[in-house]
PDB file of C-alpha atoms and ligand atoms in Angstrom:
ATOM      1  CA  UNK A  26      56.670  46.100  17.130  1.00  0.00           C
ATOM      2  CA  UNK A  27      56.795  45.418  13.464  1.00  0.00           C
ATOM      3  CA  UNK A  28      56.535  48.146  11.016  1.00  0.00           C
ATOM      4  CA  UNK A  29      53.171  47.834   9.675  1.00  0.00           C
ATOM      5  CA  UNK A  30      51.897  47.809  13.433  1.00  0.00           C
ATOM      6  CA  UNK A  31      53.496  51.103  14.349  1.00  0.00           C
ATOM      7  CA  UNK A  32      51.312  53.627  15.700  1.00  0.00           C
ATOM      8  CA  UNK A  33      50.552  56.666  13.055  1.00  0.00           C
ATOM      9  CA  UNK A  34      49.524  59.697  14.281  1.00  0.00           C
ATOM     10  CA  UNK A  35      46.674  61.245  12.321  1.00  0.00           C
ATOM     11  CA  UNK A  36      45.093  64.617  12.061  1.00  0.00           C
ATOM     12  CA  UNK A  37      42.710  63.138  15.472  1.00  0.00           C
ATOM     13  CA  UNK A  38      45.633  62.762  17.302  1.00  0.00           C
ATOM     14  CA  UNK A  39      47.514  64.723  19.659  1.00  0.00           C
ATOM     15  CA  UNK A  40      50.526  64.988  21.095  1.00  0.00           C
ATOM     16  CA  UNK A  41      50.207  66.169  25.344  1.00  0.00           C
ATOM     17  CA  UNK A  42      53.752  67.976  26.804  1.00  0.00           C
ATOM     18  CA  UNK A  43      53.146  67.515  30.271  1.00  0.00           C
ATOM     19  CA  UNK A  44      55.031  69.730  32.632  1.00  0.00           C
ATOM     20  CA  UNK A  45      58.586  70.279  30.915  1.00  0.00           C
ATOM     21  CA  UNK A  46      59.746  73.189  32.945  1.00  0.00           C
ATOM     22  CA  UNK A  47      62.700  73.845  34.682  1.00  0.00           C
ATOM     23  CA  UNK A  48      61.840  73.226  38.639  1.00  0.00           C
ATOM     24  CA  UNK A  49      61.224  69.786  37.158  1.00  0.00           C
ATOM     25  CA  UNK A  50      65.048  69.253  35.564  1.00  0.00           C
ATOM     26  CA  UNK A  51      68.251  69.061  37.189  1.00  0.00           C
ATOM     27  CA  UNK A  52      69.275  71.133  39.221  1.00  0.00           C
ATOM     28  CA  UNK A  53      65.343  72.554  39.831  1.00  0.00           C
ATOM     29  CA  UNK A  54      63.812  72.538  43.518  1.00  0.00           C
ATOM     30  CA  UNK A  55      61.748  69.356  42.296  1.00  0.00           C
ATOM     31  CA  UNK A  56      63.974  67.904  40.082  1.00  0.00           C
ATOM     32  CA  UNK A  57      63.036  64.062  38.593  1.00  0.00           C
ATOM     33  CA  UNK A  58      65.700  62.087  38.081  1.00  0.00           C
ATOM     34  CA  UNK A  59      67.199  61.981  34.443  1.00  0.00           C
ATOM     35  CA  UNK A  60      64.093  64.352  33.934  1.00  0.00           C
ATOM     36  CA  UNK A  61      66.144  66.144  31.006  1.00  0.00           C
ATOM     37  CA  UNK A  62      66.497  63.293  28.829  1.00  0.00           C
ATOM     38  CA  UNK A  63      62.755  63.322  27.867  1.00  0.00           C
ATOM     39  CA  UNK A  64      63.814  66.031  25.812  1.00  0.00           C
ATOM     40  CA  UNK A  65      65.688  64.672  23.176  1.00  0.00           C
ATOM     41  CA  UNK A  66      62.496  61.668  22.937  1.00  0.00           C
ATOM     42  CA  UNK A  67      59.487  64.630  22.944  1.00  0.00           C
ATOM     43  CA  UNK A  68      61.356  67.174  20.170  1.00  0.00           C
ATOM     44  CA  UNK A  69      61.521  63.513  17.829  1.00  0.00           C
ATOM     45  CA  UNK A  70      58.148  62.476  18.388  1.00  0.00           C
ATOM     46  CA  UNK A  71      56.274  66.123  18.392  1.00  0.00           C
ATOM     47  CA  UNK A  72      57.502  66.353  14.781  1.00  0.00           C
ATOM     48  CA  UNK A  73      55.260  63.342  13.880  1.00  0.00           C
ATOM     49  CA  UNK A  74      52.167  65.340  15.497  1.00  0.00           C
ATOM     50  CA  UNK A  75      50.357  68.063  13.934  1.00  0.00           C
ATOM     51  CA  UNK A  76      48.142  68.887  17.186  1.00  0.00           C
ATOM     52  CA  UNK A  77      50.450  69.681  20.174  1.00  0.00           C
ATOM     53  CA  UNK A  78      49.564  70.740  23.796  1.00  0.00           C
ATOM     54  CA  UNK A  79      52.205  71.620  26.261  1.00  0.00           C
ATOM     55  CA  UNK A  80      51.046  72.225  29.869  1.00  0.00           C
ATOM     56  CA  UNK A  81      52.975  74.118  32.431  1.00  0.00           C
ATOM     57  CA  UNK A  82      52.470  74.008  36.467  1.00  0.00           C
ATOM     58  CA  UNK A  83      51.861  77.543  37.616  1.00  0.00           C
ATOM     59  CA  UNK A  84      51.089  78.275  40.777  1.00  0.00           C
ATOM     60  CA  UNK A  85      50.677  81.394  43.330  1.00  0.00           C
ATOM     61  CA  UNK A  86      53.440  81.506  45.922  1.00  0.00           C
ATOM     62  CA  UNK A  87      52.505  80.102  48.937  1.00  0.00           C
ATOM     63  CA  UNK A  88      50.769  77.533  47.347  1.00  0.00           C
ATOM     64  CA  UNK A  89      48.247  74.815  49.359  1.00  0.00           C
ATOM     65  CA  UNK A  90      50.849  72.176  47.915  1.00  0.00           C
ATOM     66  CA  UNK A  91      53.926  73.421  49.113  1.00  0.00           C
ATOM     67  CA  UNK A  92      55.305  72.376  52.087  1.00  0.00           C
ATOM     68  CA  UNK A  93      56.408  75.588  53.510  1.00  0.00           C
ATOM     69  CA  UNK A  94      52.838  76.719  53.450  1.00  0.00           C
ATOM     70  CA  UNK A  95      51.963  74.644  56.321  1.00  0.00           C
ATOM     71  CA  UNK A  96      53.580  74.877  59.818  1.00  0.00           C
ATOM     72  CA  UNK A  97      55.588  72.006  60.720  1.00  0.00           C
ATOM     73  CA  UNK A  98      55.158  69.970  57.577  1.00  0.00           C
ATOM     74  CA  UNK A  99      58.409  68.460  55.631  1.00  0.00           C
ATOM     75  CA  UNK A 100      58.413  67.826  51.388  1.00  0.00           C
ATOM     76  CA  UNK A 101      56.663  64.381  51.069  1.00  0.00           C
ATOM     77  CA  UNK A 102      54.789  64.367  53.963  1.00  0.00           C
ATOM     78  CA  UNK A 103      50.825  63.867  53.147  1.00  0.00           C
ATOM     79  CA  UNK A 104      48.286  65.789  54.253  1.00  0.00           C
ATOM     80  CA  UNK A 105      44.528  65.649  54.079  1.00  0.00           C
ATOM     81  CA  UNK A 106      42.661  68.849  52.662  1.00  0.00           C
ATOM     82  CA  UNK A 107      38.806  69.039  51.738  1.00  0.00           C
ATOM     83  CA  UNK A 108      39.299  67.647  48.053  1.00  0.00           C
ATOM     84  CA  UNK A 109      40.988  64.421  49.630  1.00  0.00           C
ATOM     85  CA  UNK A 110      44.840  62.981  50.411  1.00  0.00           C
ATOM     86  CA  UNK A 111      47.740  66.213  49.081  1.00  0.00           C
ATOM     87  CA  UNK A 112      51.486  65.588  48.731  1.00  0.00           C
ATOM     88  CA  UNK A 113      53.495  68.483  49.891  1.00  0.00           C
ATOM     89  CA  UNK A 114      56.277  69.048  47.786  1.00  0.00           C
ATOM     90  CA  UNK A 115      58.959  71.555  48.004  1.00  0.00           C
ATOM     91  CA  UNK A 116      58.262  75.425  46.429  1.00  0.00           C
ATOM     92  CA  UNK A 117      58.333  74.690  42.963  1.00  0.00           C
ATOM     93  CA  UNK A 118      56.685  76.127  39.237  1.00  0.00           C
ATOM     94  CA  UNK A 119      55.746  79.710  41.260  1.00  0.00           C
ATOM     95  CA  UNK A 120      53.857  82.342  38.143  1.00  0.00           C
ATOM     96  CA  UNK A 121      56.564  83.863  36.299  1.00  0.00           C
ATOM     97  CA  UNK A 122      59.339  82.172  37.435  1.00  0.00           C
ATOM     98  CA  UNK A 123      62.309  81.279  35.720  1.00  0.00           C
ATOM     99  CA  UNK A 124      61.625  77.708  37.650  1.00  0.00           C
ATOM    100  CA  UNK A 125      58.393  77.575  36.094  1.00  0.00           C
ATOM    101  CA  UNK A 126      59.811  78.424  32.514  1.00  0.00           C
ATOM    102  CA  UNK A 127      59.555  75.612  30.104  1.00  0.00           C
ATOM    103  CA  UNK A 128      62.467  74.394  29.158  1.00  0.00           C
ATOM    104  CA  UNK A 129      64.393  76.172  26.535  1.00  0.00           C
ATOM    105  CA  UNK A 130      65.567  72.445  25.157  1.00  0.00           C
ATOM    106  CA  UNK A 131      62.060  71.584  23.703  1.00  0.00           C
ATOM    107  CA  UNK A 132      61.771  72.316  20.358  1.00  0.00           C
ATOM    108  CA  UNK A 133      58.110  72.414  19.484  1.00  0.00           C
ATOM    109  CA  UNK A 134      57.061  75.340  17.300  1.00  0.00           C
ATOM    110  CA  UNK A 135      54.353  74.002  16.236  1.00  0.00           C
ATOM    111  CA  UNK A 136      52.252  73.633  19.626  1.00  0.00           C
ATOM    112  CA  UNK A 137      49.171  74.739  19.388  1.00  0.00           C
ATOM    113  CA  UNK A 138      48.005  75.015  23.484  1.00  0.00           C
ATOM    114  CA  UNK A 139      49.902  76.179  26.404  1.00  0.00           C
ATOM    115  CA  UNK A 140      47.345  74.997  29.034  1.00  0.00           C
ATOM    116  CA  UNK A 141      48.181  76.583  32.913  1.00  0.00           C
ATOM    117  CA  UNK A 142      47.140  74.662  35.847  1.00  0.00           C
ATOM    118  CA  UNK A 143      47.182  74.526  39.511  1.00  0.00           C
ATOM    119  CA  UNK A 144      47.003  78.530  39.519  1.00  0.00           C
ATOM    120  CA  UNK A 145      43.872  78.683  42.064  1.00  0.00           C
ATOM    121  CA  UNK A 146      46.019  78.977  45.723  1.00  0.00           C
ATOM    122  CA  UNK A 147      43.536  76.952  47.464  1.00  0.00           C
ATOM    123  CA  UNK A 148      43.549  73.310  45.226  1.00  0.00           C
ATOM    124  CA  UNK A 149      46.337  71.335  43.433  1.00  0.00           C
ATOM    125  CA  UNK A 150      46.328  70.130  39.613  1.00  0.00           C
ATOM    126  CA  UNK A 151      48.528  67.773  38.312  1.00  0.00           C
ATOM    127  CA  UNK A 152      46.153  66.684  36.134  1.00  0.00           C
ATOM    128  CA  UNK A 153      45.696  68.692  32.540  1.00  0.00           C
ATOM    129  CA  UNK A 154      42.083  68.153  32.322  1.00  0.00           C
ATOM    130  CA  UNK A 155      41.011  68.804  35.866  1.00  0.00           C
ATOM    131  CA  UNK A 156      42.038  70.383  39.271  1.00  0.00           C
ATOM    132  CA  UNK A 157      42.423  67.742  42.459  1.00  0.00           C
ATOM    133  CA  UNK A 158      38.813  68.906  43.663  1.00  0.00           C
ATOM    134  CA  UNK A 159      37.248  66.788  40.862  1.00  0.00           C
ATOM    135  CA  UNK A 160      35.506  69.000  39.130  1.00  0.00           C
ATOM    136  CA  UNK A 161      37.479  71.851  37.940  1.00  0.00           C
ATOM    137  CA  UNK A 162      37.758  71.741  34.804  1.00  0.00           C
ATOM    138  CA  UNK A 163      41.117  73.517  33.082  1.00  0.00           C
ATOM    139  CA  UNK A 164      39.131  73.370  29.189  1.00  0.00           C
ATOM    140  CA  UNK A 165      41.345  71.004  27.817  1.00  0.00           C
ATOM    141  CA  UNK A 166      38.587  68.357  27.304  1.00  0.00           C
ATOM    142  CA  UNK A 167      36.567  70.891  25.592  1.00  0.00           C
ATOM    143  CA  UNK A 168      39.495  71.845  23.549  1.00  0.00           C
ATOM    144  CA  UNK A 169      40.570  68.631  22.234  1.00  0.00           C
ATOM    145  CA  UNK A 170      36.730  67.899  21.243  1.00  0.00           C
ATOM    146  CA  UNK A 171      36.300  71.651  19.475  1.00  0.00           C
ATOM    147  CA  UNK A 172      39.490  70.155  17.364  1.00  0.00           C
ATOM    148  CA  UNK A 173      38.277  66.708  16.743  1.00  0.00           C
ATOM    149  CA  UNK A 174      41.170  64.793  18.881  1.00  0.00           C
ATOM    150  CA  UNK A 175      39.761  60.914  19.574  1.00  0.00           C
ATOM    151  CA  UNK A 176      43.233  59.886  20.607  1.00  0.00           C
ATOM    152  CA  UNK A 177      45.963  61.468  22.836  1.00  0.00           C
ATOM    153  CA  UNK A 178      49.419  60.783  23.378  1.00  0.00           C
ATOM    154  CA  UNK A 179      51.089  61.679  26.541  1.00  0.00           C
ATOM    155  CA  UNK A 180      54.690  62.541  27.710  1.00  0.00           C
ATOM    156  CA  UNK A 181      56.729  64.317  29.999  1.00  0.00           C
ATOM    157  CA  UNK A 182      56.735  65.060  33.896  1.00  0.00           C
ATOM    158  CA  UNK A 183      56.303  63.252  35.786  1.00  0.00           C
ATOM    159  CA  UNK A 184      54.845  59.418  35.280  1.00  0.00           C
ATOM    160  CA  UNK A 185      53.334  59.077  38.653  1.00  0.00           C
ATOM    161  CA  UNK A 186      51.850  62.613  39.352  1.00  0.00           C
ATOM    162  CA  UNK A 187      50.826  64.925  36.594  1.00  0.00           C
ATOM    163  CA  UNK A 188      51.292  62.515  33.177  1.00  0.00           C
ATOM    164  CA  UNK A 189      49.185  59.507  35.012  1.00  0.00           C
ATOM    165  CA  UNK A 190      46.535  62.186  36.414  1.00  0.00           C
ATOM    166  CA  UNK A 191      46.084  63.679  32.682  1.00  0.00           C
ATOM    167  CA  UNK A 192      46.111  60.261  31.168  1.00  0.00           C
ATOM    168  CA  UNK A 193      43.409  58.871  33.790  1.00  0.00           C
ATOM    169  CA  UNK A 194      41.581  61.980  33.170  1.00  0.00           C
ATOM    170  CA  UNK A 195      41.929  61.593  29.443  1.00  0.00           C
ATOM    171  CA  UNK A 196      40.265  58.234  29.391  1.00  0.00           C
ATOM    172  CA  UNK A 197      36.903  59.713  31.381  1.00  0.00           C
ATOM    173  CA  UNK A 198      36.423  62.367  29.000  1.00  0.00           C
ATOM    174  CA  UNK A 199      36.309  59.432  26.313  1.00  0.00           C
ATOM    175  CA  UNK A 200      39.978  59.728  24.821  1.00  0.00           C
ATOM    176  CA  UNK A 201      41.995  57.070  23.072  1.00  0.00           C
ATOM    177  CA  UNK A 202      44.891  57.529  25.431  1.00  0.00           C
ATOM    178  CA  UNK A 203      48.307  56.214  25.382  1.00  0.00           C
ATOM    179  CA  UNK A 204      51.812  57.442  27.982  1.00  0.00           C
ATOM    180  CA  UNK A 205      54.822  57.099  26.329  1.00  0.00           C
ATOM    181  CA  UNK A 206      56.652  55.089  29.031  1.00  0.00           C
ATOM    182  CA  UNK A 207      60.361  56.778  27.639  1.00  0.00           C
ATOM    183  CA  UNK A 208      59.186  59.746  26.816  1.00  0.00           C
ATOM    184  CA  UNK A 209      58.092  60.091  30.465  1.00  0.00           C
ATOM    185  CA  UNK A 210      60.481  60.197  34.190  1.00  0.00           C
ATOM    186  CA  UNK A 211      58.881  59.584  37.295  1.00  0.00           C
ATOM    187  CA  UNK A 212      59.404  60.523  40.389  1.00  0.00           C
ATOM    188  CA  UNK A 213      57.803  57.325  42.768  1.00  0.00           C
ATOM    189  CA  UNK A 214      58.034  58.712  46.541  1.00  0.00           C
ATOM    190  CA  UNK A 215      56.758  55.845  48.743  1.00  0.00           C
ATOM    191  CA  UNK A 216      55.189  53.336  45.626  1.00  0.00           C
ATOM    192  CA  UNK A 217      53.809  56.253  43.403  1.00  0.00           C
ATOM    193  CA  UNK A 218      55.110  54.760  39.805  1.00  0.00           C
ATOM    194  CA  UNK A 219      53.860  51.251  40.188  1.00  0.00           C
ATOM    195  CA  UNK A 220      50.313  52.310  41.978  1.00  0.00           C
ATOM    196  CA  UNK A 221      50.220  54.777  38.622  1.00  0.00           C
ATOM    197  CA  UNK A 222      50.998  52.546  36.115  1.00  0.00           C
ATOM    198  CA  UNK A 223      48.194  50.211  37.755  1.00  0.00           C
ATOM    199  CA  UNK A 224      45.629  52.513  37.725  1.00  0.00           C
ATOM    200  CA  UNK A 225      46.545  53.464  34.244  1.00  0.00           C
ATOM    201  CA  UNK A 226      46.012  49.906  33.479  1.00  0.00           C
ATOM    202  CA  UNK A 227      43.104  49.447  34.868  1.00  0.00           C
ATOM    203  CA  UNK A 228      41.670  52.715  33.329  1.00  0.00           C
ATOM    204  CA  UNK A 229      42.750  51.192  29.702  1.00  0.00           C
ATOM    205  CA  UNK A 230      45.290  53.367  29.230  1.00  0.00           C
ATOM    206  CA  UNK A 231      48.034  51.498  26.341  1.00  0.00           C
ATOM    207  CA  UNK A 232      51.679  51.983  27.938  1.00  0.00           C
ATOM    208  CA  UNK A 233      53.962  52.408  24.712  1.00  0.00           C
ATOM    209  CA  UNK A 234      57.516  52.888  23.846  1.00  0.00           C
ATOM    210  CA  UNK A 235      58.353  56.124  21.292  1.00  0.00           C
ATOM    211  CA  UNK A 236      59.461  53.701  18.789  1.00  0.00           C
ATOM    212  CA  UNK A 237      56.212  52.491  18.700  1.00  0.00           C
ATOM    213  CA  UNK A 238      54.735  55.272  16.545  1.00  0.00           C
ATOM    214  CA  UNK A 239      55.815  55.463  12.874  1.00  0.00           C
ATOM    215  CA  UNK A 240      57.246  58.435  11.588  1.00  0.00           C
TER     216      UNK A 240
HETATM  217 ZN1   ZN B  18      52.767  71.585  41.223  1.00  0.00          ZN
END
């Protein structure tokens, strides 16, 4: 991208930390591969953004999500609840947690939002905007709108799961939304990556690189 195209973040813009906590690094209990070295891409880019939200997983033990919650059932496996299809992933992001800590790497003072999800027992939320039942909504959307954000920018962890749900759920509340593509890690069990940057596409979501935006 040439210079004068870059992307400039303005006082409408803002800058979405999805999920940068430890469970989700190496060495956590759902670790994405290389997740760490978002890091280094997130603390360069946040400084270019005066409207920063960082959102953190936090749920009850004994989460609906886990896998250990349900008799018999392994990490990965895929289970139908009321709200529709459910991954079951291994323990992870538990209230208070040092696993559920963001990461001590990030270097963001100036974020404005810590926004909690997937704390009700009973439903999952990887999205930032809304739990998995649809209709749940966490406030972001509101938010945003109370601060006069038209476009959002979105990185972190991880691509297929809660950075594609937020973005997809960015674009129906009427956002300008962009993913970072190396700003971002995925974790693709069984096709998840490419089915998410589809649906991304299709939802007119803009798939950029972190030197795309000026500094
Ligand atoms: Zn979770």
């Amino acid at each position: 991208m040439l210079a004068a195209d870059k992307i400039k973040p303005t006082a409408s813009s803002a800058l979405i930390v999805v999920d940068v906590q430890n469970c989700f690094l190496p060495g956590g209990s759902l670790a994405v591969k290389d997740g760490d070295q978002v890091i280094p891409v997130i603390n360069r880019i946040a400084k270019d953004f005066d409207n920063v939200v960082m959102t953190q997983d936090w749920h009850t033990a004994h989460h609906i999500s886990f896998a250990s919650t349900h008799d018999g059932k392994k990490p990965f496996e895929v289970i139908k609840l009321p709200y529709g299809n459910q991954v079951l992933w291994p323990d992870h992001c538990v209230q208070g947690t040092e696993g559920a800590a963001l990461s001590k790497d990030l270097a963001i003072p100036q974020a404005g939002l810590i926004v909690r999800k997937g704390f009700h027992k009973e439903v999952d939320s990887y999205s930032a905007f809304t739990e998995a039942d649809g209709k749940t909504t966490t406030g972001l959307a509101a938010y945003l709108k109370a601060r006069k954000v038209k476009r959002v920018f979105l990185a972190g962890l991880a691509t297929d799961f809660c950075v594609a749900w937020s973005a997809l759920d960015a674009r129906k509340a009427g956002f300008e939304t962009y993913v970072i593509e190396d700003a971002c890690r995925g974790i693709d069990t069984q096709g998840s990556l490419a089915k998410a940057w589809a649906d991304m596409a299709k939802a007119g979501v803009k798939r950029i690189q972190s030197s795309d935006i000026a500094a």
